[in-house]
Each structure stands twice: as C-alpha cells, then as structure tokens.
XYZ file of C-alpha atoms in Angstrom:
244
model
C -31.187 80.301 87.127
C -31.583 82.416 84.520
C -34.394 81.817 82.273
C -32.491 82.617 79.261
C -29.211 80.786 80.035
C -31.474 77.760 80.812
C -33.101 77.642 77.290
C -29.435 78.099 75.665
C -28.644 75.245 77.701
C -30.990 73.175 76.982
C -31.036 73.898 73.099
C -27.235 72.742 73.563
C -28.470 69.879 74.902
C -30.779 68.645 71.862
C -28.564 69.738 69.220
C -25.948 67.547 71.176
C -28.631 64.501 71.111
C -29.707 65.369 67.948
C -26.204 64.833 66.397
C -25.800 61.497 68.717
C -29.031 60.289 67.230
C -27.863 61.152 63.494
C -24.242 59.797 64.091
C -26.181 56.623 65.437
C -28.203 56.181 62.139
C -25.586 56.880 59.899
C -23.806 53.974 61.660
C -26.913 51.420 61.247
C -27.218 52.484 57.770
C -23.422 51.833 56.917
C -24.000 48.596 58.525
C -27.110 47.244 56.513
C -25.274 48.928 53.901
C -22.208 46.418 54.103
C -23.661 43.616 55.140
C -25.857 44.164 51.665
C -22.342 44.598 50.208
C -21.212 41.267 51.376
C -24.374 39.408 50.357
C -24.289 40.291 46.875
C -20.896 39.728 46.986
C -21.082 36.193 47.957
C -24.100 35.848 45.074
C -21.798 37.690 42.494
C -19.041 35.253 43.982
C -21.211 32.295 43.653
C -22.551 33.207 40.091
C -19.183 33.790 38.746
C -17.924 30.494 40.341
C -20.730 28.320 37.835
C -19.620 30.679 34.767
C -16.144 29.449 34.776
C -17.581 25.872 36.128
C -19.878 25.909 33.449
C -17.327 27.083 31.000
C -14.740 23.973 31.858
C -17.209 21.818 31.416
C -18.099 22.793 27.870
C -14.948 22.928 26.995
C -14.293 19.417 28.013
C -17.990 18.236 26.338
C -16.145 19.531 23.069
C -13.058 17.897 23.654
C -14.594 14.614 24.405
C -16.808 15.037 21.652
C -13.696 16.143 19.386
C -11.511 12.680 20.363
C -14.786 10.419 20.187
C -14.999 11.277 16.526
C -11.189 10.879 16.180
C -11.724 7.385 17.423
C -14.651 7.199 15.239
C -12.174 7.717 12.179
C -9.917 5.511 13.344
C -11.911 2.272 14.100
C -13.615 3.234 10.274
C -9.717 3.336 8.716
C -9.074 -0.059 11.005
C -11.888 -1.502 9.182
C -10.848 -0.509 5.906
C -7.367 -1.904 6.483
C -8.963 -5.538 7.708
C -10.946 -5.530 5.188
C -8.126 -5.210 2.027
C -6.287 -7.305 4.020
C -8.982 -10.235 4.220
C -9.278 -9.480 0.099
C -5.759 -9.775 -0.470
C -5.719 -13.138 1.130
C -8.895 -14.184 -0.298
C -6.833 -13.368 -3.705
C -4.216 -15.374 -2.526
C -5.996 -18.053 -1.679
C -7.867 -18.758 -4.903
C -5.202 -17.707 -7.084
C -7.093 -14.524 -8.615
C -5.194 -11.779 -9.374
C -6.503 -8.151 -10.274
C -6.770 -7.961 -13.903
C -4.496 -4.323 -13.588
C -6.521 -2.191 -15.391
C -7.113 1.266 -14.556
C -9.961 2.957 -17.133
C -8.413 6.800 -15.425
C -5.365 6.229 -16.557
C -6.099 5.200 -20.253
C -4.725 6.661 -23.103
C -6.440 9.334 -24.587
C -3.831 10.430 -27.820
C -2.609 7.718 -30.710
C 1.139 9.089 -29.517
C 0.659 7.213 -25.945
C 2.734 4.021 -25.414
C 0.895 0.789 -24.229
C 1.909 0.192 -20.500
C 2.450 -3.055 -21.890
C 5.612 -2.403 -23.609
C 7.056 -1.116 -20.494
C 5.182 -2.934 -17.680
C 4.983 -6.667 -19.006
C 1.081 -8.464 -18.915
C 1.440 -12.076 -17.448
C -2.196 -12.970 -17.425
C -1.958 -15.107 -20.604
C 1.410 -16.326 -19.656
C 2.229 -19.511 -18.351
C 4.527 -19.292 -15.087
C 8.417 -19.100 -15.376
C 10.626 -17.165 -18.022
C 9.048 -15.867 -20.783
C 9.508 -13.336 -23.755
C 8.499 -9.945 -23.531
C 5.302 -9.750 -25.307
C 5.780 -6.110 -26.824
C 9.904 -7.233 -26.956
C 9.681 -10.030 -28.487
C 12.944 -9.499 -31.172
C 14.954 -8.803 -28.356
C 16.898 -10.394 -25.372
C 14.349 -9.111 -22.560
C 12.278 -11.137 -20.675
C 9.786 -11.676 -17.535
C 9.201 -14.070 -15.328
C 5.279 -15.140 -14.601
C 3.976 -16.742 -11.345
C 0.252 -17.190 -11.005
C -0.546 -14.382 -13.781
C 1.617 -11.666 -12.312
C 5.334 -10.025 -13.118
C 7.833 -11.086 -10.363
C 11.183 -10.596 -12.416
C 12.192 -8.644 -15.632
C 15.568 -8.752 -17.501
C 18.032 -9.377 -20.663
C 19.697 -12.539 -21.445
C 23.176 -12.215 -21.167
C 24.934 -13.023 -24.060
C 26.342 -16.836 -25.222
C 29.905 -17.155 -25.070
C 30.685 -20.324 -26.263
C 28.649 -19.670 -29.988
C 29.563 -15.836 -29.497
C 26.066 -14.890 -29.989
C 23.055 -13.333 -28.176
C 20.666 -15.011 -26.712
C 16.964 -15.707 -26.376
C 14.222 -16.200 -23.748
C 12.763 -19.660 -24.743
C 11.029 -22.671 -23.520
C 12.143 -21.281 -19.388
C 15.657 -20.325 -20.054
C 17.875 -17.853 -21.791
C 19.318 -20.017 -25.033
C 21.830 -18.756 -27.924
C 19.359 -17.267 -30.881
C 20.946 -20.768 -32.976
C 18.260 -22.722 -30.578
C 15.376 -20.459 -30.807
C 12.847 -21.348 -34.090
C 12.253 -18.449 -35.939
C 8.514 -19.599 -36.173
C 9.169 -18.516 -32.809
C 10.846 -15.824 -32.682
C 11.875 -13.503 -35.421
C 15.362 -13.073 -33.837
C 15.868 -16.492 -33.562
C 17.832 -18.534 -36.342
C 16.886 -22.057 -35.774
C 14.941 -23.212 -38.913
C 12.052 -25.006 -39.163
C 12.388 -29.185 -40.068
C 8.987 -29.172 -42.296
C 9.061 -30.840 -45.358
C 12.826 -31.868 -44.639
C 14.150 -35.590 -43.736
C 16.070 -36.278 -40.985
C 19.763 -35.406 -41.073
C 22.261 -32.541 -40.717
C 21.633 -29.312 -42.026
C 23.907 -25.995 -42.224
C 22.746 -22.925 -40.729
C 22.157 -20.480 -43.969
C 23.970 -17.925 -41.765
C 26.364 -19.964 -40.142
C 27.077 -22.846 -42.177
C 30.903 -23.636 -41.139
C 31.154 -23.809 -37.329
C 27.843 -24.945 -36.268
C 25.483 -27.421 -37.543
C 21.091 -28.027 -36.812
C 20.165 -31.314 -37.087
C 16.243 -32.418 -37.705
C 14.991 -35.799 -35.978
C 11.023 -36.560 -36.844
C 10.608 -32.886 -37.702
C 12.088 -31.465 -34.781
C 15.072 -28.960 -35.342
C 18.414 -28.360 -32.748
C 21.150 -27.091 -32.941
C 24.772 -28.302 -32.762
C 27.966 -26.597 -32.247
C 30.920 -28.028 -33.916
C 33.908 -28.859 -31.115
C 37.513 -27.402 -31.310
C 38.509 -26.359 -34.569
C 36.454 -28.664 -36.275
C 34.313 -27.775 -39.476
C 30.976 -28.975 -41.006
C 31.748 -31.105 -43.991
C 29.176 -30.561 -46.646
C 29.819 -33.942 -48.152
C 29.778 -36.178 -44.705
C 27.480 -33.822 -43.373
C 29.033 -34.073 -39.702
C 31.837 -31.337 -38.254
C 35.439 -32.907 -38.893
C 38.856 -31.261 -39.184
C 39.522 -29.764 -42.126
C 35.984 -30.027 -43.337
C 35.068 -28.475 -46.256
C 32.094 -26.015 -45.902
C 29.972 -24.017 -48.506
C 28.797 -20.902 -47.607
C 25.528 -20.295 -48.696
C-alpha cells in the first residue's frame, strides 16, 4: 500500500474516533448535567413545599390566635352581664333602689329645668298615687312602689260636682275633698278653731256643703235640686243660700 494513502487513512481513522470519543463525553456530561437538574429540582421542590406549609400554618396560628381573643371578649362581656344581673337582683331583693343621680348630666346654667319636674322622684314617697312633687297645683300624678316611678298621669275630671280633680290620700278626688293645707288647688277648708257642724264652701256655698266632725273637714254634695239652707244648715228644697 501506499505509504501516503495509508497515513490519510489512518488520520481518517482518529479524527473519526476522536469525534466518537467527544460525542461520547458530551453525552456523559448532559447526563450528570440533568440528573444535577433533577436533584435541585426535587430540593427547590421540597423547599418550596415547607414555604407554603409554613405559610398555612401561620396563617392559621393568627387565626386561632385572632378567635381565642374573640372568645376572650366574650366570656369578659358574659361576666359583665352576670354580674349586673346578680346586682339587679341583689337590689331586688333588699328593696334598694339606685338613688338616680347622674353628676354628668347635671345642670350647668340657672335656665336648666330640674329633671324632677318632668321625671317624678319617688324616693321620699310612700307607695301608691301620689301628687307630683314639682305639679303639685295641678291634676298630675305618679304612682310609687318601693321608691321608684311605675305610673304617671292626670285625674280625669269629676262629673257629678263638675269640677277637677285631685291626687289625694291614693285616689283621684274632686278639688271640694282635697284641704288646701294640702294642696293649694284644693278647696276643702281647714276645721281649726271651728265646732262641729255644717259649713258652706266660700266658693260654693249653694249646692254643696263641708261638714267638720272633731276637727276633721269633708265634703258633702247636696242631692237633686236641693239647696244648702243657711238657717237649718242642711241642703233642702228651696233652701235659702247666701253667697259669700
């Protein structure tokens, strides 16, 4: 053979093993390469798995925490409902009432009307009907149980001696049955100094009579068309009153 075809041959030969053995590495190399790949993969897999785990379960520590104190506020406002409760029936129990005064609320200008006049005090009232305090020339009246308002109102007016009438002694009366020692609108007078007997009313001396017994006064209302006689001193027909 030719010396010089056998060197080109052979020089073929290694550039064609050569290019096997290069093919071959690249090969390995893109091997290790992707198996690296996959590794960190499967780490960066792994690490972003705890991050979110990690992330739900701070979320639910603060949620938790969130509804503990919720629970926290409502076992404190459970309290503070059981305990005005237990108050209120300790109040009840002994009779106590709060006195109703509330210093925040005062008055601070002469111009400001006492909450009395519209919001009647009972704690130095006896229980049932009373006057107003702060009305006490008019009709109005409360009612008092155990120191506190229950009921306010007017007396309706008296038909049969065509008159108003009055809170006194529990009930609504006719102002001809309420002393005026004890009430200014009333027109009962007073039986001091006087004997018993019949009296005319210095208002209403014809129709209706008051009548003192041991220095108490009440009055009397004269039937049908009857008058008070000033001489007989009782109501009889045709009576002969004095107006005076």
């Amino acid at each position: 053979m030719n010396p010089r075809r056998m060197a080109a041959k052979m020089s073929c030969c290694w550039m064609t093993a050569v290019c096997f053995i290069a093919q071959l590495w690249t090969l390995i190399y893109a091997q290790a390469l992707y198996h690296n790949d996959m590794h960190q993969q499967h780490f960066f897999n792994q690490d972003s798995s705890e991050v979110v785990l990690q992330t739900l379960l701070n979320n639910m520590e603060t949620l938790l925490s969130e509804e503990n104190m919720e629970l926290t506020d409502i076992r404190t406002r459970e309290k503070l409902v059981s305990q005005r409760y237990q108050e209120i029936l300790s109040l009840y129990n002994t009779k106590d009432v709060p006195d109703g005064e509330y210093p925040g609320k005062s008055c601070m200008s002469a111009h400001c009307i006492p909450c009395s006049s519209q919001n009647p005090d009972c704690r130095q009232q006896e229980d049932g009907l009373q006057s107003w305090p702060f009305r006490l020339g008019s009709s109005w009246y409360v009612v008092c149980v155990n120191g506190r308002a229950t009921e306010t109102g007017s007396c309706p007016d008296d038909k049969e001696w065509n008159t108003t009438s009055l809170p006194y002694e529990g009930h609504c009366v006719h102002r001809f049955a309420v002393p005026t020692v004890y009430n200014p609108a009333g027109a009962l007078p007073s039986c001091e100094g006087k004997i018993d007997g019949n009296y005319q009313y210095p208002e209403r001396p014809c129709d209706a009579y008051y009548t003192c017994r041991c220095g108490v006064a009440s009055a009397v209302k004269c039937p049908g068309n009857t008058l008070f006689d000033v001489e007989n001193k009782r109501c009889q027909t045709g009576g002969r009153c004095t107006n005076t």
